[in-house]
PDB file of C-alpha atoms and ligand atoms in Angstrom:
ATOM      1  CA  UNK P1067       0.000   0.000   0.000  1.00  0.00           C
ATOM      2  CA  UNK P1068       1.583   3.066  -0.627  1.00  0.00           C
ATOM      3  CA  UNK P1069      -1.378   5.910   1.164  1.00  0.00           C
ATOM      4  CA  UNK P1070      -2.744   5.346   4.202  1.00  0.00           C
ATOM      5  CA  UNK P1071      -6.548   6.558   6.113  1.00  0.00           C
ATOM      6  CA  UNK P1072      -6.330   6.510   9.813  1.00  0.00           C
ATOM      7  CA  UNK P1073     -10.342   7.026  10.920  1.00  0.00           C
ATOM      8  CA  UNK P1074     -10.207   7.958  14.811  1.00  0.00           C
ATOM      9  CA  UNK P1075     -13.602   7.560  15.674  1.00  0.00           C
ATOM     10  CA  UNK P1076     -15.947   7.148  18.517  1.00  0.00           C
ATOM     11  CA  UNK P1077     -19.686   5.971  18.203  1.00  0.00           C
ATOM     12  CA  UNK P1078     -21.044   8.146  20.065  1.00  0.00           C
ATOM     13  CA  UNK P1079     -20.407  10.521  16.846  1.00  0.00           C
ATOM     14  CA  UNK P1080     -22.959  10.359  13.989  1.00  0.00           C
ATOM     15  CA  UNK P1081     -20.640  11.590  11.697  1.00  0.00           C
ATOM     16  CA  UNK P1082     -18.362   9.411  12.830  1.00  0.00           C
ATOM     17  CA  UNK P1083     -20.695   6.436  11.577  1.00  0.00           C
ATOM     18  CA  UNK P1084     -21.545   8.267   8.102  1.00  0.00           C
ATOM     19  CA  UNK P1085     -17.633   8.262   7.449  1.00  0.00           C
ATOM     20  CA  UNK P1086     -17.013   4.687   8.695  1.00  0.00           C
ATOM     21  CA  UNK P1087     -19.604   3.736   6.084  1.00  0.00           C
ATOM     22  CA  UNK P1088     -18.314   5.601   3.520  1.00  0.00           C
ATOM     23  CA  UNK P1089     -14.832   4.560   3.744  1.00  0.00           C
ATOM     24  CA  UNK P1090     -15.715   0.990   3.709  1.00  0.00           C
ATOM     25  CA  UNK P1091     -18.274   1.382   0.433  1.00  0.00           C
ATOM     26  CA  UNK P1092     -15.431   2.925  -0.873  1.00  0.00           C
ATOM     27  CA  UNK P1093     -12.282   0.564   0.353  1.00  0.00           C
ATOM     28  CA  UNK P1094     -11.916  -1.745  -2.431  1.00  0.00           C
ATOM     29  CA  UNK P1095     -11.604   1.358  -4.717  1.00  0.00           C
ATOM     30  CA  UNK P1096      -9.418   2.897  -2.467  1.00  0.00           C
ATOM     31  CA  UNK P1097      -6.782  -0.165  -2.553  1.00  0.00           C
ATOM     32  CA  UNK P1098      -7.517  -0.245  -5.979  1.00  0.00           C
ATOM     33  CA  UNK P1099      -5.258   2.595  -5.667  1.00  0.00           C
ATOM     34  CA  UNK P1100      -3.436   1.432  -2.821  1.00  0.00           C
ATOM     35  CA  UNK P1101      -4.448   3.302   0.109  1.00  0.00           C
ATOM     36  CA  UNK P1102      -5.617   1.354   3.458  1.00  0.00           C
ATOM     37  CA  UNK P1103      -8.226   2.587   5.360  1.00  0.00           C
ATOM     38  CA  UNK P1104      -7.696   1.695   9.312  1.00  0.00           C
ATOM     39  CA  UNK P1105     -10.177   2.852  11.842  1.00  0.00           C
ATOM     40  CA  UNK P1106      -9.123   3.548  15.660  1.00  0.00           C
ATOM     41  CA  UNK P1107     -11.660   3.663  18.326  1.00  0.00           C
ATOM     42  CA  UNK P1108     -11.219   6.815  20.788  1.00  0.00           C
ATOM     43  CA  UNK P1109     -13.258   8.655  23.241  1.00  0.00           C
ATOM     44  CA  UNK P1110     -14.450  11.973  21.909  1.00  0.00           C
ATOM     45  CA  UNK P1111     -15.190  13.471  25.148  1.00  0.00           C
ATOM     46  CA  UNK P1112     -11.467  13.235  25.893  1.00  0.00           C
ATOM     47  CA  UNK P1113     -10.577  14.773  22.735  1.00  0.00           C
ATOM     48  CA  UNK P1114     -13.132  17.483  23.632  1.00  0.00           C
ATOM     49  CA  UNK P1115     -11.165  18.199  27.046  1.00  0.00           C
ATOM     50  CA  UNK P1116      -7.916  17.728  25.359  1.00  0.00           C
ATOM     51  CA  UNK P1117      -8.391  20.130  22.834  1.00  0.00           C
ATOM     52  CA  UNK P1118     -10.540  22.553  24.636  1.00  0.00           C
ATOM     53  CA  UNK P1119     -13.484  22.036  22.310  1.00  0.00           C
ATOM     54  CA  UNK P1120     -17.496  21.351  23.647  1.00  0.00           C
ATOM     55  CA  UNK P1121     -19.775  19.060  21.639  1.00  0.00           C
ATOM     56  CA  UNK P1122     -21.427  21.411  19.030  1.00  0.00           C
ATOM     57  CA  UNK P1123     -24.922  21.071  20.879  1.00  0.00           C
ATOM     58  CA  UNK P1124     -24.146  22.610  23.828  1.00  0.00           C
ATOM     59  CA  UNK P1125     -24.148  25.852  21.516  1.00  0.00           C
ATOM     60  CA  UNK P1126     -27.385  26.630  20.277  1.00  0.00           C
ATOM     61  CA  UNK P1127     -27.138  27.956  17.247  1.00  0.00           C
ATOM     62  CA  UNK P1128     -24.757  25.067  16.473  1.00  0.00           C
ATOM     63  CA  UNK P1129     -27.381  22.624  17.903  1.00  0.00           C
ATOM     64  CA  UNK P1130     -30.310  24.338  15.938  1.00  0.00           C
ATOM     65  CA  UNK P1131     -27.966  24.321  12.389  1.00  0.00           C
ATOM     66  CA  UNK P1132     -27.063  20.375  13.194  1.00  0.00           C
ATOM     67  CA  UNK P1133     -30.592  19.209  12.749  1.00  0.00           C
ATOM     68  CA  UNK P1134     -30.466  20.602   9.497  1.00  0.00           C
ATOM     69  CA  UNK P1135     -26.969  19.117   8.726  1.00  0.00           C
ATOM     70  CA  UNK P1136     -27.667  15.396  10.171  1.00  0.00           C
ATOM     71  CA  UNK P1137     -30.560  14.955   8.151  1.00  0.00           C
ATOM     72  CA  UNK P1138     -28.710  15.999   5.086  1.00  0.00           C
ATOM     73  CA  UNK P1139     -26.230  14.051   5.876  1.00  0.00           C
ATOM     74  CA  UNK P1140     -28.195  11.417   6.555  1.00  0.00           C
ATOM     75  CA  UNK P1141     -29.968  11.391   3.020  1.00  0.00           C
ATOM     76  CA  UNK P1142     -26.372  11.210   1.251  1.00  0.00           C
ATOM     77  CA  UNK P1143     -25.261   8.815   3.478  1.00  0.00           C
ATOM     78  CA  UNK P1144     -28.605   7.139   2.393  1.00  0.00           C
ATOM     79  CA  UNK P1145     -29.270   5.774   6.018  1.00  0.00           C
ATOM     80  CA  UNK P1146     -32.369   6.332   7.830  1.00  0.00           C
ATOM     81  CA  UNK P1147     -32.950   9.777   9.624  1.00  0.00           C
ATOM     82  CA  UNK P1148     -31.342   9.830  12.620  1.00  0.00           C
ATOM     83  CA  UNK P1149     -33.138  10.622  16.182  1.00  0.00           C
ATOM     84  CA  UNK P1150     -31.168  12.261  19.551  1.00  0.00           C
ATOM     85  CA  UNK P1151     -31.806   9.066  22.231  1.00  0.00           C
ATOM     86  CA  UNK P1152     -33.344   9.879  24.988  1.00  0.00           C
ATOM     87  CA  UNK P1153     -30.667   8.711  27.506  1.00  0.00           C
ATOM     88  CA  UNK P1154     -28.776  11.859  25.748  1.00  0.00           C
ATOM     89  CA  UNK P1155     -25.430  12.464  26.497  1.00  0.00           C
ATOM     90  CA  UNK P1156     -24.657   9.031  25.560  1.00  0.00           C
ATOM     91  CA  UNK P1157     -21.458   7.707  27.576  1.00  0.00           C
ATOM     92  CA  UNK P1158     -19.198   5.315  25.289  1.00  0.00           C
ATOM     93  CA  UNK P1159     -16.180   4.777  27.276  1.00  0.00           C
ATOM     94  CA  UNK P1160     -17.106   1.176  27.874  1.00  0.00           C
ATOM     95  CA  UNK P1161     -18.539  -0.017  23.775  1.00  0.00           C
ATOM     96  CA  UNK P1162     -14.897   1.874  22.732  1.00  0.00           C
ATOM     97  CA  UNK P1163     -13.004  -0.185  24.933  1.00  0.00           C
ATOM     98  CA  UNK P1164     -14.955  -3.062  23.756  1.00  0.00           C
ATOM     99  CA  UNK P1165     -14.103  -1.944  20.196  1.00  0.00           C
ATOM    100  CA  UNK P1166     -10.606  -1.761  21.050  1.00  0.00           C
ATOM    101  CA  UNK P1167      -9.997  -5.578  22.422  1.00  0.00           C
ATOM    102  CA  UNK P1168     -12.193  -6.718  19.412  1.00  0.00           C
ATOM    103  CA  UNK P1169     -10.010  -5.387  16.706  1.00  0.00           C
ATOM    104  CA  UNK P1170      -6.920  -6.703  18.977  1.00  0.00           C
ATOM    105  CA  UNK P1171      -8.738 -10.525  18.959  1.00  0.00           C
ATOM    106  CA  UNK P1172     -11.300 -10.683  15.785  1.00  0.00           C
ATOM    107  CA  UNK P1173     -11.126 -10.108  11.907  1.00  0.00           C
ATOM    108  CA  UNK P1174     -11.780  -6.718  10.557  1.00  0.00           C
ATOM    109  CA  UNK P1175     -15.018  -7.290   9.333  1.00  0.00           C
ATOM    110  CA  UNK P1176     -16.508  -8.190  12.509  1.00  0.00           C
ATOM    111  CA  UNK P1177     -14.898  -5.149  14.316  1.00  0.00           C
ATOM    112  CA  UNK P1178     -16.057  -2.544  11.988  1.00  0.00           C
ATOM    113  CA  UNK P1179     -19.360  -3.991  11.970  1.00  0.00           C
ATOM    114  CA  UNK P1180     -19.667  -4.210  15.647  1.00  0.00           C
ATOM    115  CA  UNK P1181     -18.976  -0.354  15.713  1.00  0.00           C
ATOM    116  CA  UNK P1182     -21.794   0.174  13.062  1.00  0.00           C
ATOM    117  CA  UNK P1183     -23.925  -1.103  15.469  1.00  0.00           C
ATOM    118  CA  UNK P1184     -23.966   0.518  18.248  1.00  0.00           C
ATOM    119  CA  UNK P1185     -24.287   3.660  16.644  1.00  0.00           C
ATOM    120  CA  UNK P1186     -27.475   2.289  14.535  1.00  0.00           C
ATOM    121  CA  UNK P1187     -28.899   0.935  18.341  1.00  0.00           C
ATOM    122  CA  UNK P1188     -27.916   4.270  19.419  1.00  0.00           C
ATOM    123  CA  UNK P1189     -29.509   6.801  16.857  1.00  0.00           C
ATOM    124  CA  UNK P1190     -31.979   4.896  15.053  1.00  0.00           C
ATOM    125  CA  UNK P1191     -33.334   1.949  18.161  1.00  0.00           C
ATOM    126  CA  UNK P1192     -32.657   4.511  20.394  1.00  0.00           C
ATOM    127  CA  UNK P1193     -31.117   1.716  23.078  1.00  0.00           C
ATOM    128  CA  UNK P1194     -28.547   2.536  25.840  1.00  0.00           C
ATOM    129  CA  UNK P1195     -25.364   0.754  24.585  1.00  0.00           C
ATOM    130  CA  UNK P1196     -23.319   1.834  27.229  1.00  0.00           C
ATOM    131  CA  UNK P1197     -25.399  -0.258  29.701  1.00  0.00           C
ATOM    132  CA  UNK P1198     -23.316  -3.711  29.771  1.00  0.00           C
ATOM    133  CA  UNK P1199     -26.601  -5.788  29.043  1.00  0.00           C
ATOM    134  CA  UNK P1200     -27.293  -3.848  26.337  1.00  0.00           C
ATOM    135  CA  UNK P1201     -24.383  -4.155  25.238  1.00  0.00           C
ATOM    136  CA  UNK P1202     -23.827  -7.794  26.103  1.00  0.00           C
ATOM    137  CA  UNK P1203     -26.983  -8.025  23.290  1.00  0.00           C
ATOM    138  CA  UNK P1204     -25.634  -6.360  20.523  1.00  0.00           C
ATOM    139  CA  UNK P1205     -22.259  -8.487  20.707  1.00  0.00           C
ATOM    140  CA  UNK P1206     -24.634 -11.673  20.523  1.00  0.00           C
ATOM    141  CA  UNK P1207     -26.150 -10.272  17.608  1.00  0.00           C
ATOM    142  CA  UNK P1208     -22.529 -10.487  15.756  1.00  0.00           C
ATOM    143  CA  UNK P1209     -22.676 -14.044  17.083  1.00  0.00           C
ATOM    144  CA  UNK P1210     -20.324 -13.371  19.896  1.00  0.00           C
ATOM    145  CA  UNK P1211     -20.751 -16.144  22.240  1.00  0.00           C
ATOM    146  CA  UNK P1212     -21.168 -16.113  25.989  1.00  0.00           C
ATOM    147  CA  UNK P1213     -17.445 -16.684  26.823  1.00  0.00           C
ATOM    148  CA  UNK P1214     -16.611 -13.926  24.279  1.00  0.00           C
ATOM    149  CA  UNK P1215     -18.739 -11.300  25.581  1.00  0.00           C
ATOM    150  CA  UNK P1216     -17.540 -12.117  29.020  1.00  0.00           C
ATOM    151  CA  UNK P1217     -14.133 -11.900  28.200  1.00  0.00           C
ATOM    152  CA  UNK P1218     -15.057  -8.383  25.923  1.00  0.00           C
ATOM    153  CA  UNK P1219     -16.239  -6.393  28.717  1.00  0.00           C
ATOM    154  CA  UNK P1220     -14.354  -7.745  31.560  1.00  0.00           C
ATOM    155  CA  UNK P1221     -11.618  -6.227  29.327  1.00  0.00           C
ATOM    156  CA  UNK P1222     -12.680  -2.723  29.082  1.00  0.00           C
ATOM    157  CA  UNK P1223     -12.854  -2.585  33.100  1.00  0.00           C
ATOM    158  CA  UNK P1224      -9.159  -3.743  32.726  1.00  0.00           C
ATOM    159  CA  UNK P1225      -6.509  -1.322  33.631  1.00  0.00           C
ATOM    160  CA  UNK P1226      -5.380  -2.194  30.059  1.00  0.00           C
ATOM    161  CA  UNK P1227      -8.016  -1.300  27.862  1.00  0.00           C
ATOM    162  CA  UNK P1228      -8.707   1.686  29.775  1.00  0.00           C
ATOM    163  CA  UNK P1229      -5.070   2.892  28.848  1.00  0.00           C
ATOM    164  CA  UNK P1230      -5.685   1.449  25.555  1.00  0.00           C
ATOM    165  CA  UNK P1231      -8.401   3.933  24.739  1.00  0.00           C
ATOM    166  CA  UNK P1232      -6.879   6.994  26.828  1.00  0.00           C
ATOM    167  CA  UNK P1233      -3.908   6.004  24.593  1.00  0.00           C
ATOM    168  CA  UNK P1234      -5.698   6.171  21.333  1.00  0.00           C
ATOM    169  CA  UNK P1235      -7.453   9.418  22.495  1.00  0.00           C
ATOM    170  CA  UNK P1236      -4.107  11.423  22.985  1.00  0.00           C
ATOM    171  CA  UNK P1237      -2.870   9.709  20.032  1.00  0.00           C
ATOM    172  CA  UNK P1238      -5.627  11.456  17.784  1.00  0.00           C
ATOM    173  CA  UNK P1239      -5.488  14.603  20.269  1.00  0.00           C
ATOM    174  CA  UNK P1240      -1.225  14.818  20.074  1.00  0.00           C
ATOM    175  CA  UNK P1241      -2.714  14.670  15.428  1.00  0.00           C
ATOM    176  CA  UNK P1242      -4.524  17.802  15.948  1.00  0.00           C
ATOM    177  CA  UNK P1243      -7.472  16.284  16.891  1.00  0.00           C
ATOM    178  CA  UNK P1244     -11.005  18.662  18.251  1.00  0.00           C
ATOM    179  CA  UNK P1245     -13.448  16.301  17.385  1.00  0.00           C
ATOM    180  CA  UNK P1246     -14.690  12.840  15.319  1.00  0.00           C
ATOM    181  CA  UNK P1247     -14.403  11.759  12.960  1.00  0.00           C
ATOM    182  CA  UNK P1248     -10.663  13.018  12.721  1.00  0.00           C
ATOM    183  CA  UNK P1249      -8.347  11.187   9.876  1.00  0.00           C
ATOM    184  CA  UNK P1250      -4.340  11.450   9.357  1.00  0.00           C
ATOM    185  CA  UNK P1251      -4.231  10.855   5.726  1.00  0.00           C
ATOM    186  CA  UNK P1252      -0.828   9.950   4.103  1.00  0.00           C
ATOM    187  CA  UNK P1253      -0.255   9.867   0.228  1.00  0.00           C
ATOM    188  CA  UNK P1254       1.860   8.339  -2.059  1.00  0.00           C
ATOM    189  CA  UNK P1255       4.414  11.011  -1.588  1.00  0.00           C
ATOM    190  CA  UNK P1256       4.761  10.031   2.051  1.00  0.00           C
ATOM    191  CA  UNK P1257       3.134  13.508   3.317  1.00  0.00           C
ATOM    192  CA  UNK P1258       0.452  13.730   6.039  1.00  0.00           C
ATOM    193  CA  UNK P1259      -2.236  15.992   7.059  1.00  0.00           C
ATOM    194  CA  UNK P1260      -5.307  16.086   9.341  1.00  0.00           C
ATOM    195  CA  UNK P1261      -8.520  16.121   7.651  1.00  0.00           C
ATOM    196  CA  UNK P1262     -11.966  16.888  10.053  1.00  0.00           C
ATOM    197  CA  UNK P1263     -15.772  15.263   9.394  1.00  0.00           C
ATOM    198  CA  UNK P1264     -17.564  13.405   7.253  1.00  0.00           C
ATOM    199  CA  UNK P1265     -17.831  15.785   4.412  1.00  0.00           C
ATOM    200  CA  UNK P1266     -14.026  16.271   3.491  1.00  0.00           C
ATOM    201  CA  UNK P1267     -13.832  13.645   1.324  1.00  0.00           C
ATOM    202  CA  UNK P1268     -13.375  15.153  -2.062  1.00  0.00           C
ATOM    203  CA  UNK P1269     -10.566  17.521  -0.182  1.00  0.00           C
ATOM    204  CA  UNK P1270      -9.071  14.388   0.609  1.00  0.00           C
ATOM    205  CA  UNK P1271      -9.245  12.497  -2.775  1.00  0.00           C
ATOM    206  CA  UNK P1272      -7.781  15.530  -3.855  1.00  0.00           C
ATOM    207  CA  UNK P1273      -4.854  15.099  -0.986  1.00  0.00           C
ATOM    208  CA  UNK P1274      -4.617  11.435  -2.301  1.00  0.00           C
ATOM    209  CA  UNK P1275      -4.219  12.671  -6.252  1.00  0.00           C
ATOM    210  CA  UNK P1276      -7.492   9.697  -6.433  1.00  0.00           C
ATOM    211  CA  UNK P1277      -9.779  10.425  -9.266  1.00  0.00           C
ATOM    212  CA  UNK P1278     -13.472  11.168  -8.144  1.00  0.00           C
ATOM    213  CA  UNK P1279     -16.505  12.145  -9.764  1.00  0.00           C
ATOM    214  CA  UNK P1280     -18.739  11.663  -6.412  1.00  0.00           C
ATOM    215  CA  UNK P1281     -19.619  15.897  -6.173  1.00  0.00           C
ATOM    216  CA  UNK P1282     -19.842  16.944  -9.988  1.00  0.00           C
ATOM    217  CA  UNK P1283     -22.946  17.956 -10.681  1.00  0.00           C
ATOM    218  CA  UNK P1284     -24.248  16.509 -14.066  1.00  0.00           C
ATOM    219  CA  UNK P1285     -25.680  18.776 -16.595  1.00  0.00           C
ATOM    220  CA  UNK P1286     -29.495  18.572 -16.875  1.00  0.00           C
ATOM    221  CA  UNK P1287     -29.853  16.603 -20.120  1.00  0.00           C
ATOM    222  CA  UNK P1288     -27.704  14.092 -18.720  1.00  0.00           C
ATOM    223  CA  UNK P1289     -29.355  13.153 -15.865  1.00  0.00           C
ATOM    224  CA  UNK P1290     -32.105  11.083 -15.467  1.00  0.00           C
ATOM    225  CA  UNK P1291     -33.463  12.902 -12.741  1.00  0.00           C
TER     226      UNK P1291
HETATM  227  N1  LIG I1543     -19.090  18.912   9.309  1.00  0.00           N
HETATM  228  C1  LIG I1543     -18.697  17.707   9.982  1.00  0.00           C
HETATM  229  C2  LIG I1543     -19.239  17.783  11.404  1.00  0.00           C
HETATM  230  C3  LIG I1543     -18.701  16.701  12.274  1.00  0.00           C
HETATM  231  C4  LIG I1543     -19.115  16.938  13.711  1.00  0.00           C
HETATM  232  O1  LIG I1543     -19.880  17.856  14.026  1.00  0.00           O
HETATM  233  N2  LIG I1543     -18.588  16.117  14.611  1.00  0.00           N
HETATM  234  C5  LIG I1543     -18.865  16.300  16.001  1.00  0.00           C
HETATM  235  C6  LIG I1543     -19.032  14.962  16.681  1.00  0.00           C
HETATM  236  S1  LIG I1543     -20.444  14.118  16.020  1.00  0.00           S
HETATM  237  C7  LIG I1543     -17.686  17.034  16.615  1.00  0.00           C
HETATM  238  O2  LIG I1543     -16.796  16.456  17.161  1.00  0.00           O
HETATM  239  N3  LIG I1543     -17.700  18.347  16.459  1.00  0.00           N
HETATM  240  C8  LIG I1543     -16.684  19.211  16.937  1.00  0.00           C
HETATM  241  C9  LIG I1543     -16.779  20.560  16.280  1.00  0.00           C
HETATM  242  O3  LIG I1543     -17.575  20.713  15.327  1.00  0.00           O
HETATM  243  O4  LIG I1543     -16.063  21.472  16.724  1.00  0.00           O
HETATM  244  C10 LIG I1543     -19.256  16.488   9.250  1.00  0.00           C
HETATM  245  O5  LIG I1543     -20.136  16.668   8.397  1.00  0.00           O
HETATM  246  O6  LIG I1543     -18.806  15.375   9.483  1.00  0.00           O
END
């Protein structure tokens, strides 16, 4: 591989999940060109201390503009509109420790899908996934077994996934990092830079010299609109 995508993200951040999606409907094309896409789990309220930042909706007008963006987002993303939980502020330490010892111990495929979920339980089934039963359910939905999901979140009480995750946090923080999803993209060059959100994608196909046709607008006799 000659690029590289690090995706620090936390599920706890909707745009967090839009850009996990993305990047994996888009990873075979991506290698295609040889760029890996990795995703680290952190905690974005300890990239909000770290950095200084607050969660946009503790501002109003950036809470009353963010309904307007999430649903947008959520139409391009084409996922199903997206609904604040009512046991708002969601706490994720303990699913992104989870995450964290499941990308250590299973294939990809079943991490990244794991983290899927518990945003999509989160925003659209509106269950508590921070609650260890609740939790303990979604991992037997991936067909986690008993022993597994004993041995998951006995590990993010452990002394080591908790540094894992403070670890991973700084990690994205010490990047630049003020909020999720953040990415450190490297090109074929060997150069790096931070890129911020969801919607910076065609900055950083651009970044990546990738060819991309995903924001041209197509001329009205073209399009079968
Ligand atoms: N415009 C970005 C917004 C991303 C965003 O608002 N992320 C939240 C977490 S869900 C955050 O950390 N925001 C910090 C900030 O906006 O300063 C996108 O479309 O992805």
């Amino acid at each position: 591989m000659t690029g590289k995508i690090d995706a620090y993200i936390d599920c706890v951040s909707p745009y967090s999940y839009y850009a996990a999606l993305y990047l994996r409907r888009n990873r075979k094309a991506l290698e295609s060109h040889g760029i890996e896409v990795e995703f680290h789990p952190i905690f974005l309220g300890g990239v909000n201390v770290g950095s200084g930042n607050k969660p946009p909706w503790t501002l109003p007008a950036k809470a009353a503009y963010g309904k307007f963006d999430s649903q947008r987002a959520c139409k391009y993303f084409g996922v199903p509109p997206i609904r604040t939980p009512d046991f708002f502020p969601i706490l994720s330490i303990m699913p992104q420790r989870c995450l964290i010892y499941i990308k250590k111990h299973y294939p990809r495929e079943k991490y990244e899908r794991t983290f899927l979920s518990l945003s999509e339980w989160m925003y659209h089934q509106n269950i508590d996934v921070s609650k260890p039963e609740k939790l303990a359910e979604l991992l037997k939905s991936h067909d986690f077994t008993t022993e597994d999901i004993e041995k998951i979140l006995a590990a993010a009480s452990s002394p080591e996934y908790k540094q894992a995750l403070t670890a991973n946090t700084q990690k994205a923080l010490d990047l630049g990092a003020y909020g999720a999803p953040w990415f450190w993209v490297r090109n074929a060059q060997g150069q790096e830079e931070p890129f911020f959100g969801s919607d910076r994608f065609a900055f950083m196909w651009q970044y990546l010299g990738l060819p991309f046709q995903d924001i041209s607008i197509i001329e009205k006799e073209k399009a079968k609109l």
